[in-house]
Tab-separated table of C-alpha atoms in Angstrom:
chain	number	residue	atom	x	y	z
S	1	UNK	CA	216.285	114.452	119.487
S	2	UNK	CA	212.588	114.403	120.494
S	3	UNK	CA	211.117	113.354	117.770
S	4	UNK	CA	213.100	110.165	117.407
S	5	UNK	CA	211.375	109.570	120.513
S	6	UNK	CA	208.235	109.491	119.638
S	7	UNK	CA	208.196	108.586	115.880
S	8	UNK	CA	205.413	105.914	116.171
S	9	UNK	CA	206.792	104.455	112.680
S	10	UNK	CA	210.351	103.410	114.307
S	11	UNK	CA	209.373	100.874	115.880
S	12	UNK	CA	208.269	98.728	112.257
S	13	UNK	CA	212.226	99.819	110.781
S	14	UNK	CA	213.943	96.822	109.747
S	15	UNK	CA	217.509	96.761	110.771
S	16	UNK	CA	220.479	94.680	109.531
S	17	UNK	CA	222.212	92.508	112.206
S	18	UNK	CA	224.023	90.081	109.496
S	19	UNK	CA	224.527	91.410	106.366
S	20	UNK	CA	223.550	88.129	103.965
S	21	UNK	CA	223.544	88.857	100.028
S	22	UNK	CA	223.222	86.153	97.828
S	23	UNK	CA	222.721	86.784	94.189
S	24	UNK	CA	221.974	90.152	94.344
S	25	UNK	CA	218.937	89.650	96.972
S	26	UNK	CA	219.257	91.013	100.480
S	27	UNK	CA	218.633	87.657	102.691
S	28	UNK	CA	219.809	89.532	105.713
S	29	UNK	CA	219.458	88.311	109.744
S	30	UNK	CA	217.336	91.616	110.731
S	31	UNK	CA	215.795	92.655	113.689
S	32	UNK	CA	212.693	91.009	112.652
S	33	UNK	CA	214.414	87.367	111.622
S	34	UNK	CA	215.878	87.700	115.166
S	35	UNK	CA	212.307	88.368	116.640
S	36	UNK	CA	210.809	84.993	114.250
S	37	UNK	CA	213.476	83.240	115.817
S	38	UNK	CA	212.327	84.731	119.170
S	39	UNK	CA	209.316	83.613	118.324
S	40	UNK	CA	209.689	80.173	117.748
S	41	UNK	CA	212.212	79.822	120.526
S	42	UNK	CA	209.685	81.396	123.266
S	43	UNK	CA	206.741	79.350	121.698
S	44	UNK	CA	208.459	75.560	121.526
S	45	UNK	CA	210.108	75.965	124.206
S	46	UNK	CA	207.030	77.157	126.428
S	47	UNK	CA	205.135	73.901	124.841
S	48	UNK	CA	208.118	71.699	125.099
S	49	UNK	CA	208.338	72.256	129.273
S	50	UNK	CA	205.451	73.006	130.638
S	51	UNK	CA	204.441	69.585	129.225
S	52	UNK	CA	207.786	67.677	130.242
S	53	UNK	CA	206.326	65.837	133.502
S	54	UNK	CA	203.370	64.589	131.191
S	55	UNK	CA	201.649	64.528	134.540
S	56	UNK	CA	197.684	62.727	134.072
S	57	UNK	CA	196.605	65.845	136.564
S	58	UNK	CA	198.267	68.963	134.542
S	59	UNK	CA	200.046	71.829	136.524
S	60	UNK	CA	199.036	75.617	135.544
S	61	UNK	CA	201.717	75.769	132.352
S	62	UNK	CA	200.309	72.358	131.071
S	63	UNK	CA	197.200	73.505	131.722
S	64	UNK	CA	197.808	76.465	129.336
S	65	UNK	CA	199.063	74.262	126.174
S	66	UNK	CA	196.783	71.875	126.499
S	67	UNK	CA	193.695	74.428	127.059
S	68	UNK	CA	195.557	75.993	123.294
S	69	UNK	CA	195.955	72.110	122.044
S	70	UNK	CA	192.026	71.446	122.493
S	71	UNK	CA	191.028	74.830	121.819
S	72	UNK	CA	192.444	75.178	118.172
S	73	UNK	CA	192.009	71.288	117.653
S	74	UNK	CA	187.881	72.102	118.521
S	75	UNK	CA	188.162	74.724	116.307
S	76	UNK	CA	189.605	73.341	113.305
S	77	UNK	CA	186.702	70.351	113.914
S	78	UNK	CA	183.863	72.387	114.286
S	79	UNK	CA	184.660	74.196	110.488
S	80	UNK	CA	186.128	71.689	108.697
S	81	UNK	CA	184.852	68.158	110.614
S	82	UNK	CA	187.222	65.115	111.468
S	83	UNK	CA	188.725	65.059	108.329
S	84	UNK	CA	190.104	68.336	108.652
S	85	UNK	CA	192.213	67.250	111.928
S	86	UNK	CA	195.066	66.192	109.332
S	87	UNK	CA	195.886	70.159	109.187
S	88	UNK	CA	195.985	70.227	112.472
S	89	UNK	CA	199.591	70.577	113.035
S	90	UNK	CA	199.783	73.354	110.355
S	91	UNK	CA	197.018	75.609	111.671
S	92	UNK	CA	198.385	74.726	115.655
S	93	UNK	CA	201.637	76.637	114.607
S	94	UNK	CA	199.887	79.023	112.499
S	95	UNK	CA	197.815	79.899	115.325
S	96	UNK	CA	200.292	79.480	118.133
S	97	UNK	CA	203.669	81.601	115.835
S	98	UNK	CA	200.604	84.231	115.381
S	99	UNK	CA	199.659	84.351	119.148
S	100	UNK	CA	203.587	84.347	120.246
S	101	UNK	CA	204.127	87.241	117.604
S	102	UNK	CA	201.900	89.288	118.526
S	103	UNK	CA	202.309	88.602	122.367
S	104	UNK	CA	205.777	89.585	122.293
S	105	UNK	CA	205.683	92.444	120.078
S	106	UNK	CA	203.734	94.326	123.130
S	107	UNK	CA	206.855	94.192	125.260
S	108	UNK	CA	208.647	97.699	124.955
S	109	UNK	CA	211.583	97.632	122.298
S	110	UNK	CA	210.491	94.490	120.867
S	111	UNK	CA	209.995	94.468	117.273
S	112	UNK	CA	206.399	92.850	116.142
S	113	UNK	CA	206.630	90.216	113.401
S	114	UNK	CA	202.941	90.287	112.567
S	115	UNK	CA	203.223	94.158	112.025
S	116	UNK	CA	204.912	93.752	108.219
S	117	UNK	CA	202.502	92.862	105.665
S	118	UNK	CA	205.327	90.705	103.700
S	119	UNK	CA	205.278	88.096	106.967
S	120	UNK	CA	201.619	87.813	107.589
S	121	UNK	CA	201.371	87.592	103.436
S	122	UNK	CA	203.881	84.772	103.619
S	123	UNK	CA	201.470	83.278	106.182
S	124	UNK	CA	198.234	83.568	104.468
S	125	UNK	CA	199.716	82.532	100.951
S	126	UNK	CA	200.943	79.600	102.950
S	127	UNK	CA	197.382	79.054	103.702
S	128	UNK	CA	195.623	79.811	100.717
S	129	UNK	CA	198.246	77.670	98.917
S	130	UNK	CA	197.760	74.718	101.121
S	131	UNK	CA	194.198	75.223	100.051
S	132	UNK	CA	194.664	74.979	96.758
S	133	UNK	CA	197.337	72.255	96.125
S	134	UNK	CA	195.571	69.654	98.905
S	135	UNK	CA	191.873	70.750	96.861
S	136	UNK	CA	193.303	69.822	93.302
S	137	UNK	CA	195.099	66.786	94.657
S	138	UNK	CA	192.271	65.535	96.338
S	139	UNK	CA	189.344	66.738	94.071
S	140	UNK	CA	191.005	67.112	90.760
S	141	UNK	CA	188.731	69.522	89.026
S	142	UNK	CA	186.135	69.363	91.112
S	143	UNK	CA	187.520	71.486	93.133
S	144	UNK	CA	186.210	74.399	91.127
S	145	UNK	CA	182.700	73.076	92.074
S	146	UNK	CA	184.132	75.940	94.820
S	147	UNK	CA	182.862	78.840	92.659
S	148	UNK	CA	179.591	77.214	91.371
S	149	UNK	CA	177.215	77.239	94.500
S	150	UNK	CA	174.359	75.001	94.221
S	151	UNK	CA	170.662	75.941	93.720
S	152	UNK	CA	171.783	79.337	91.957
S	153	UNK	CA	169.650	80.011	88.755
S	154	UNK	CA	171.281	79.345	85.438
S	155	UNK	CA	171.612	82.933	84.271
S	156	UNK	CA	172.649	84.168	87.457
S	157	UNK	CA	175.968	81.652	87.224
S	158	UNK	CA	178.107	83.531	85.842
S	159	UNK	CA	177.837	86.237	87.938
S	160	UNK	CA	177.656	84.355	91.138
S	161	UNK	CA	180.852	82.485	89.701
S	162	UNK	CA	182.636	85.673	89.075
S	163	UNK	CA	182.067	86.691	92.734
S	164	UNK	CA	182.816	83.707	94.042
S	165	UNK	CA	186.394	83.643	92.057
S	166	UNK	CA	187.076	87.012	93.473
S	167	UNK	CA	185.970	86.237	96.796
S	168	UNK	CA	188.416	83.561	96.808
S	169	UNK	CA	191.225	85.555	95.050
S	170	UNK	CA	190.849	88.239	97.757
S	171	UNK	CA	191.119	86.145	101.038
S	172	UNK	CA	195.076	85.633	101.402
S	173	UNK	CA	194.925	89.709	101.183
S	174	UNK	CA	192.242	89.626	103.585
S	175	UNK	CA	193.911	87.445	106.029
S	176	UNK	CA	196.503	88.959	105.477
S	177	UNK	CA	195.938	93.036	105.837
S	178	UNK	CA	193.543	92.150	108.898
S	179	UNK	CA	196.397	91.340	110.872
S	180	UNK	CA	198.954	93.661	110.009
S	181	UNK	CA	196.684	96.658	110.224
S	182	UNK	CA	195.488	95.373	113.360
S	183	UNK	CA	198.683	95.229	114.524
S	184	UNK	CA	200.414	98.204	112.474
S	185	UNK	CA	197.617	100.220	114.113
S	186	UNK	CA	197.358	99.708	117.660
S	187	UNK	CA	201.216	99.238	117.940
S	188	UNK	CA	200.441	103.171	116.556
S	189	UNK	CA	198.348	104.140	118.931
S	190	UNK	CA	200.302	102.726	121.375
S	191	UNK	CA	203.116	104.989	120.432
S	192	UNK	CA	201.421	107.627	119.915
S	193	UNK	CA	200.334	107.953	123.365
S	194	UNK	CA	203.306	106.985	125.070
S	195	UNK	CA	204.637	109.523	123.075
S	196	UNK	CA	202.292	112.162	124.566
S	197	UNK	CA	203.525	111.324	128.139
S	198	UNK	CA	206.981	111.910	127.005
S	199	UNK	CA	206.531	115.134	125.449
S	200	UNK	CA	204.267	116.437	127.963
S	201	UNK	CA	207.027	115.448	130.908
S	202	UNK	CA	209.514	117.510	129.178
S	203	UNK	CA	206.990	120.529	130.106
S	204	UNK	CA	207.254	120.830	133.515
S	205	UNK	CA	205.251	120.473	136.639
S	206	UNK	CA	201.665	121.327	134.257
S	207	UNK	CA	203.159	119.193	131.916
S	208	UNK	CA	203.793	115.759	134.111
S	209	UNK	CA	200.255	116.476	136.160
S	210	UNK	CA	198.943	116.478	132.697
S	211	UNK	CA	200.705	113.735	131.278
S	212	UNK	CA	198.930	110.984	133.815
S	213	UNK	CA	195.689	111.234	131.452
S	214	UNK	CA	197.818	109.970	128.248
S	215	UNK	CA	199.840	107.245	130.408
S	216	UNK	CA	196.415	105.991	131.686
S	217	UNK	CA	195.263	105.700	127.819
S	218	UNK	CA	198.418	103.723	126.882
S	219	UNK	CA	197.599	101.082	129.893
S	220	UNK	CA	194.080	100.716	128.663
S	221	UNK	CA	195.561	100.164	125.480
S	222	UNK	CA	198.237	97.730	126.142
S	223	UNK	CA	194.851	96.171	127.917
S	224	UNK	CA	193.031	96.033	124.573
S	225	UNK	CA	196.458	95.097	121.866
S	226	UNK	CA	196.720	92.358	124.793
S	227	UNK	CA	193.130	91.328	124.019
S	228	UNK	CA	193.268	92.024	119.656
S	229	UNK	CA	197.059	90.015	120.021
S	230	UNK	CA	194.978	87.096	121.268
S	231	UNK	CA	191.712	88.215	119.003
S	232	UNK	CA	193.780	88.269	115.520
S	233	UNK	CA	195.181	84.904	115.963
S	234	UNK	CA	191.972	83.181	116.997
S	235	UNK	CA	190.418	85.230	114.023
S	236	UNK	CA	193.599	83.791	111.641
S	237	UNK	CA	193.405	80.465	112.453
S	238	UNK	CA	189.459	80.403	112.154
S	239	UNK	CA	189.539	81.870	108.856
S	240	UNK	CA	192.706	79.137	108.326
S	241	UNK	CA	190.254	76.285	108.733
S	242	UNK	CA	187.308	77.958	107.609
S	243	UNK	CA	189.683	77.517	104.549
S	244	UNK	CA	190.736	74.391	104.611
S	245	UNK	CA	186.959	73.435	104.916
S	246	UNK	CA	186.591	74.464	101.402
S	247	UNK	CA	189.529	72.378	100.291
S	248	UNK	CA	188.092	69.459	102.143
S	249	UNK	CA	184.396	69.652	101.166
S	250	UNK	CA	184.048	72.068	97.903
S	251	UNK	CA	180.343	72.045	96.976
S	252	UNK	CA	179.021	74.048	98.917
H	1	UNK	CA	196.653	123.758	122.519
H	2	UNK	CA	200.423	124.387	122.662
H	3	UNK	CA	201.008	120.819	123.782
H	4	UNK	CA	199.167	118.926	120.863
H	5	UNK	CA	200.729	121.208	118.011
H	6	UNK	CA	203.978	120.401	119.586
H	7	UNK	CA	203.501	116.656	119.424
H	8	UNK	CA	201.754	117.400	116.027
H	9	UNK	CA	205.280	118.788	114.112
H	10	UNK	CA	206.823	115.457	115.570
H	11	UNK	CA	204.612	113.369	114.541
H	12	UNK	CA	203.221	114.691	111.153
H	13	UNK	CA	205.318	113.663	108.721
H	14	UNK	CA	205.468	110.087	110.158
H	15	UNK	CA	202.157	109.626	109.191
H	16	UNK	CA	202.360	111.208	105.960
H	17	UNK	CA	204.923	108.597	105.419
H	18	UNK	CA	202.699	106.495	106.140
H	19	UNK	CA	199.662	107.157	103.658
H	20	UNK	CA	201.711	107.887	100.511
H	21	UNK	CA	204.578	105.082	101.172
H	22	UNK	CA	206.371	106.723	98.214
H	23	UNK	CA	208.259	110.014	99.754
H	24	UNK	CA	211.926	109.763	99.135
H	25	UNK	CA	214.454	110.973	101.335
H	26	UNK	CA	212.800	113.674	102.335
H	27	UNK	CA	212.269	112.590	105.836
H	28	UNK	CA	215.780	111.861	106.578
H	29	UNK	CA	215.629	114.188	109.639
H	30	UNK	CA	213.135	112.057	111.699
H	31	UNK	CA	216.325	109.803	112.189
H	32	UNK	CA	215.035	107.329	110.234
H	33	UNK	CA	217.986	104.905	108.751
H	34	UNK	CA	219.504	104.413	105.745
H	35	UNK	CA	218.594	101.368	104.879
H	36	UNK	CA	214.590	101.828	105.284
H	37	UNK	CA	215.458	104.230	102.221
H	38	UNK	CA	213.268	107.079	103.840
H	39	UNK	CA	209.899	104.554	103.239
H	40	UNK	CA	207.020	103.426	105.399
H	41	UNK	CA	209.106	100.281	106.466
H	42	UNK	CA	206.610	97.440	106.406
H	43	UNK	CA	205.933	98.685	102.650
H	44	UNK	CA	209.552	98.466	102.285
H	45	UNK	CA	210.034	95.548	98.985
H	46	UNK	CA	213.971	95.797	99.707
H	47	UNK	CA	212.906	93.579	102.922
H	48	UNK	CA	210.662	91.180	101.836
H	49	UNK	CA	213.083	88.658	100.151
H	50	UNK	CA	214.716	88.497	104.028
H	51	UNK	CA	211.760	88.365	105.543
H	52	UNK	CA	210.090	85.839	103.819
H	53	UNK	CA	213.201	83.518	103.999
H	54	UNK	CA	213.392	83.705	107.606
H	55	UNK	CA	210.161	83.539	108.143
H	56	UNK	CA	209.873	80.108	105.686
H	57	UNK	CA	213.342	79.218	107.684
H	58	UNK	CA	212.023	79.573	111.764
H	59	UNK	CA	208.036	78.699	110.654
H	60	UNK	CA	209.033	75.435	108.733
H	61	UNK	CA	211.317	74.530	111.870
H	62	UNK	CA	208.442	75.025	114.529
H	63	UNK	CA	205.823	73.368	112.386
H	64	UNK	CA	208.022	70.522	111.870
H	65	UNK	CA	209.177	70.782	115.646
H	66	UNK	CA	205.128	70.806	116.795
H	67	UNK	CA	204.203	67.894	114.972
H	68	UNK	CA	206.807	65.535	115.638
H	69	UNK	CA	207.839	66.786	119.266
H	70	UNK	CA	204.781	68.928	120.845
H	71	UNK	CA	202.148	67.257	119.200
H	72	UNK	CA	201.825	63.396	120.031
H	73	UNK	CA	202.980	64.698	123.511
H	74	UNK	CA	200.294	66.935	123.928
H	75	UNK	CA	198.097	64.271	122.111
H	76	UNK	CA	199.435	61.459	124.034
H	77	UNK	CA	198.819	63.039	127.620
H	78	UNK	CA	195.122	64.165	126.939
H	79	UNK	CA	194.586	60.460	125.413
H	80	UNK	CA	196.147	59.111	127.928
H	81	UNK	CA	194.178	61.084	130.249
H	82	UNK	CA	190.692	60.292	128.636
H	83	UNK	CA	191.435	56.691	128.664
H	84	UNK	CA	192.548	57.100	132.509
H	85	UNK	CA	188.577	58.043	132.729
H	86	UNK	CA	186.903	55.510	130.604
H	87	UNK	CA	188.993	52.883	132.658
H	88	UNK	CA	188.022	54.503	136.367
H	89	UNK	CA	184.444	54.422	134.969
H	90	UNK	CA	184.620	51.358	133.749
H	91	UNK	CA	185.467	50.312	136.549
H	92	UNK	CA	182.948	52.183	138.469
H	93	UNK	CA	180.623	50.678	136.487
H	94	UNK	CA	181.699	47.205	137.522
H	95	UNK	CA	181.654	47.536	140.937
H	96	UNK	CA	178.485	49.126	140.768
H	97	UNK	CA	177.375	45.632	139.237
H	98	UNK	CA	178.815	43.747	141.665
H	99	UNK	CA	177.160	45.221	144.329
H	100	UNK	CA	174.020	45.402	142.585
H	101	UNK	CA	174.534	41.619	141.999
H	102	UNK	CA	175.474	41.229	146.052
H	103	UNK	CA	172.186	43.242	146.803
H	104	UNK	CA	170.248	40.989	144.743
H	105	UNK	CA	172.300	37.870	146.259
H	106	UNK	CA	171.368	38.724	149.458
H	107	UNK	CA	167.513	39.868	148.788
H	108	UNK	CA	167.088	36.171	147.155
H	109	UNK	CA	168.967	34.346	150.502
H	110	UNK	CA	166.702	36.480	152.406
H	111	UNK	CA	163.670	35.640	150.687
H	112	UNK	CA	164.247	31.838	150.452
H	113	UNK	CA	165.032	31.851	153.998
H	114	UNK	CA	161.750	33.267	154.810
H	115	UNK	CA	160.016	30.535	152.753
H	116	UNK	CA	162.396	28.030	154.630
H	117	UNK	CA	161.078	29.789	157.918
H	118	UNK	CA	157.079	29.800	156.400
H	119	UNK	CA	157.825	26.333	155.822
H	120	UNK	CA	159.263	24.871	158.708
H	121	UNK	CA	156.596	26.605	160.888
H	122	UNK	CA	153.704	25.663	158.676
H	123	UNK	CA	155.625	21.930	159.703
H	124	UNK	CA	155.460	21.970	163.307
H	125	UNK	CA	151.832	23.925	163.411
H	126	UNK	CA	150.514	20.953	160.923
H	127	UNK	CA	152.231	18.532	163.323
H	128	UNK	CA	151.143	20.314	166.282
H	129	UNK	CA	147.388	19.833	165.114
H	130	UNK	CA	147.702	16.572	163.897
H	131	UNK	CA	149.236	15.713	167.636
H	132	UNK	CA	146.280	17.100	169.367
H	133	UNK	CA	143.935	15.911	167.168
H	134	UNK	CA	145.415	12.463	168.047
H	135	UNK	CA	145.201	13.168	171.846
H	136	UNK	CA	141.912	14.482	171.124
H	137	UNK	CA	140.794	11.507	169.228
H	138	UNK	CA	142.228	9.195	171.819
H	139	UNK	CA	140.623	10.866	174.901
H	140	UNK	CA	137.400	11.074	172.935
H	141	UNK	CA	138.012	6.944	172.595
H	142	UNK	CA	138.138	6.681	176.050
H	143	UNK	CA	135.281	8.811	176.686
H	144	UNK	CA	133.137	6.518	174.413
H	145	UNK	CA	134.537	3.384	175.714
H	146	UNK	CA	133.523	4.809	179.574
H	147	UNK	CA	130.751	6.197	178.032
H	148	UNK	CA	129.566	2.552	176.804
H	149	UNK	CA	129.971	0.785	179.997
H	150	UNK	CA	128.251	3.325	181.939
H	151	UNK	CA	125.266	2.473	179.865
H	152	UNK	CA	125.609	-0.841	179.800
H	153	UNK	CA	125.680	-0.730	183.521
H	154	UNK	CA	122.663	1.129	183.348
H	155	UNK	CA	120.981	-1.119	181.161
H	156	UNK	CA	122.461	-3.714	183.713
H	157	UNK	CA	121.481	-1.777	186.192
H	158	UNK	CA	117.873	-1.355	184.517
H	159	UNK	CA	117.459	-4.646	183.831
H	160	UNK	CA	117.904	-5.763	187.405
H	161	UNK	CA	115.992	-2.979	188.288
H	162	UNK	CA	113.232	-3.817	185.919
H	163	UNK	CA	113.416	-7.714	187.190
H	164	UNK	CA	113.025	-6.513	190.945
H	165	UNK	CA	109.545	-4.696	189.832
H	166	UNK	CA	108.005	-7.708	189.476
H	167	UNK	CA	108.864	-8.863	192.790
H	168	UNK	CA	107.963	-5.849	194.293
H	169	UNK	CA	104.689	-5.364	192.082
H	170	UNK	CA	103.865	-9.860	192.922
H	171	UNK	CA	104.527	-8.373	196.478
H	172	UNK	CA	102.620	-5.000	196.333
H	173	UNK	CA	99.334	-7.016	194.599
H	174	UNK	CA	99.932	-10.080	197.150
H	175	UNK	CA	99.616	-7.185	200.044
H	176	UNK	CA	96.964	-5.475	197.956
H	177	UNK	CA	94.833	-8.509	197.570
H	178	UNK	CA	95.267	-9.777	201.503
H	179	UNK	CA	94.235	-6.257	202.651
H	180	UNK	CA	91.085	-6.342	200.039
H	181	UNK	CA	90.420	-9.614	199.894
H	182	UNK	CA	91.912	-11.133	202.927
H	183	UNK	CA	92.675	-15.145	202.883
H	184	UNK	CA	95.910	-15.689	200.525
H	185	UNK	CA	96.300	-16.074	196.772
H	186	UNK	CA	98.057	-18.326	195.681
H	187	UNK	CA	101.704	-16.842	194.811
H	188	UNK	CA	101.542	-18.596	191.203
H	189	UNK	CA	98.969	-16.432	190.449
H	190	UNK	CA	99.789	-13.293	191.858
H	191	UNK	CA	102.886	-13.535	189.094
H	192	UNK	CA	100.964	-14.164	186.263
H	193	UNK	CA	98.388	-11.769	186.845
H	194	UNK	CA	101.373	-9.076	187.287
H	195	UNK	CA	103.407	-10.903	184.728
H	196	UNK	CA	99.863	-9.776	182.160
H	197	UNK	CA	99.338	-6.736	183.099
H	198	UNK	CA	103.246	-5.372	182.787
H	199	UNK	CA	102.725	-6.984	179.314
């Protein structure tokens, strides 16, 4: 049928390779555990040998991990100083599963882990709760200096506070719905116009001289998700350590 | 355009799916499957409790796999590395001294062998001049000394010369007075009256 064709939303279906139930909850291996595991795989084992020879003058794949190695390890220093660099193995795999996700999710047929808000949820409640338990353990209380910015006139407080609380409270959904719907929405478009090309071949001569103006949209696109894939996890780790900052240094 | 209501049918009530989330089986014929229960699938709750296991599963195994694997290696090549350049410039550094320290080594021999050079001349051209002066001193000696008797044997000479003019003069006024006078004078005389008037 044509329309399973081009139905951009079957591409986000989850689908059941190992039925697992335990206590009434579906814990099934899906498509998209097998494309996490993909994921990982792909990711370690890219890091793992391209920096096997340890050489002192690094080949090209070396090259690559350790230009990702210093570039997330300046990041997380420039937001949250040398006291932040204890995080640094979290947000390195935060930013480098989010990179691999969304890298392999542009290959036709491959499922995209970052595109279902539950997974990038899981990752930024991972991050907000990081936040949160290393800030009470390491501040106690004064953590909450967080929401009470300094210099902010006494009647204005508990407005600013309320702000700040619900600035706070709404950043896991930020981080979290920034990537999906960048994802969700270009893996769309992407469709969308691949779509056209199909349906427009099944025309006829008109229809395949006219379908080389949608196939030249969907290779500028897979041009731009190539460039957002990279974008939205240099964007979620940044926002990951702008984060972390706060749990390190809460006043403001 | 009969192309973009065509893809439009196909692809409407995908996206209405999409925006209400809610509709139940109603789109059953877009060959959706069972199991996604006719729902926008990541909206889906029946998936999250799999998803977030696996995801907590294969994330917790490559964070723990970065930092004790991919990490320190990572870590351990790029110190290694910047160490590798602190030491080569380190090094630099030191030879860079030591030849600055041969330079100056070398200006200083230079240097004091000039002085020894200054020296050693001003030597011989202070002995030089202190040997001619000698010679000159010595010739100048002799000179004097020659110089001496030549005026003694002048004054020698003088004297004897001196001592004949009063023969001559005793013989002059003896011829003197004979021619005058005529007769002879007594030579006795003659003398005296020469020896007074030389007086």
């Amino acid at each position: 049928m044509a329309a399973d064709k081009v139905d951009p939303i079957h591409q986000f279906h989850i689908v059941k390779l190992i039925p697992i139930n335990v206590g009434g909850y579906d814990l099934s291996f899906t498509n998209s555990a097998l494309f996490m595991v993909a994921t990982v795989l792909v990711a370690s084992a890219f890091l793992y040998l391209s920096t096997s020879s340890r050489s002192l003058i690094p080949g090209r794949l070396q090259s690559v991990s350790e230009m990702g190695y210093e570039f997330v390890s300046n990041m997380l220093r420039d937001a949250a100083g040398t006291q932040g660099m204890k995080f640094f193995p979290f947000v390195f795999s935060l930013f480098m599963f989010v990179l691999v996700a969304n890298l392999l999710g542009l290959f036709p047929y491959f499922f995209t882990v970052t595109s279902h808000i539950i997974v990038t949820f899981g990752l930024a409640a991972l991050v907000i709760g990081t936040v949160v338990v290393y800030g009470f353990t390491k501040h106690g209380l004064g953590f909450l200096k967080l929401f009470v910015p300094h210099g902010v006139p006494v009647f204005l407080l508990p407005l600013v506070v309320l702000i700040e609380v619900i600035s706070f409270v709404s950043r896991p959904v930020s981080l979290s719905v920034r990537l999906f719907a960048n994802m969700l929405a270009g893996h769309i478009t992407l469709k969308v116009f691949s779509g056209f090309v199909v349906s427009l071949s099944a025309l006829g001569a008109v229809g395949v001289a006219g379908s080389v103006l949608p196939l030249a949209m969907a290779v500028a696109l897979t041009a731009l998700e190539l460039l957002v894939a990279f974008l939205q996890a240099y964007v979620f780790a940044v926002l990951t350590c702008m984060y972390l900052n706060d749990a390190l240094h809460p006043g403001h | 355009m009969f192309v973009t209501s065509a893809f439009a049918q196909e692809s409407a009530p995908a996206t209405e799916g999409a925006h209400t989330g809610t509709e139940g089986d109603t789109h059953s014929g877009t060959g959706v499957p069972a199991e996604a229960h006719g729902m926008f699938p990541p909206f889906d709750p029946a998936t999250f409790p799999s998803q977030l296991l696996w995801l907590a599963i294969t994330f917790g195994l490559f964070y723990l796999f970065l930092k004790k694997v991919v990490m320190p290696r990572l870590g351990g090549i790029l110190d290694v590395r910047s160490d590798r350049i602190t030491q080569d410039l380190d090094q630099a550094a030191r030879l860079k001294g030591e030849a600055d320290a041969a330079v100056a080594a070398y200006e200083q021999e230079l240097a004091e062998a000039k002085a020894k050079a200054n020296t050693i001349g001003q030597q011989a051209n202070d002995a030089a001049k202190a040997e001619a002066e000698a010679a000159r001193k010595k010739v100048e000696a002799a000179l004097d000394k020659k110089l001496g008797e030549a005026e003694a044997s002048i004054a020698s000479i003088k004297a004897n010369a001196m001592k004949e003019v009063g023969t001559i003069a005793e013989d002059t006024a003896s011829a003197i007075v004979e021619a005058l006078v005529g007769g002879k004078t007594g030579k006795a005389e003659i003398a005296a009256a020469v020896k007074s008037v030389a007086r």
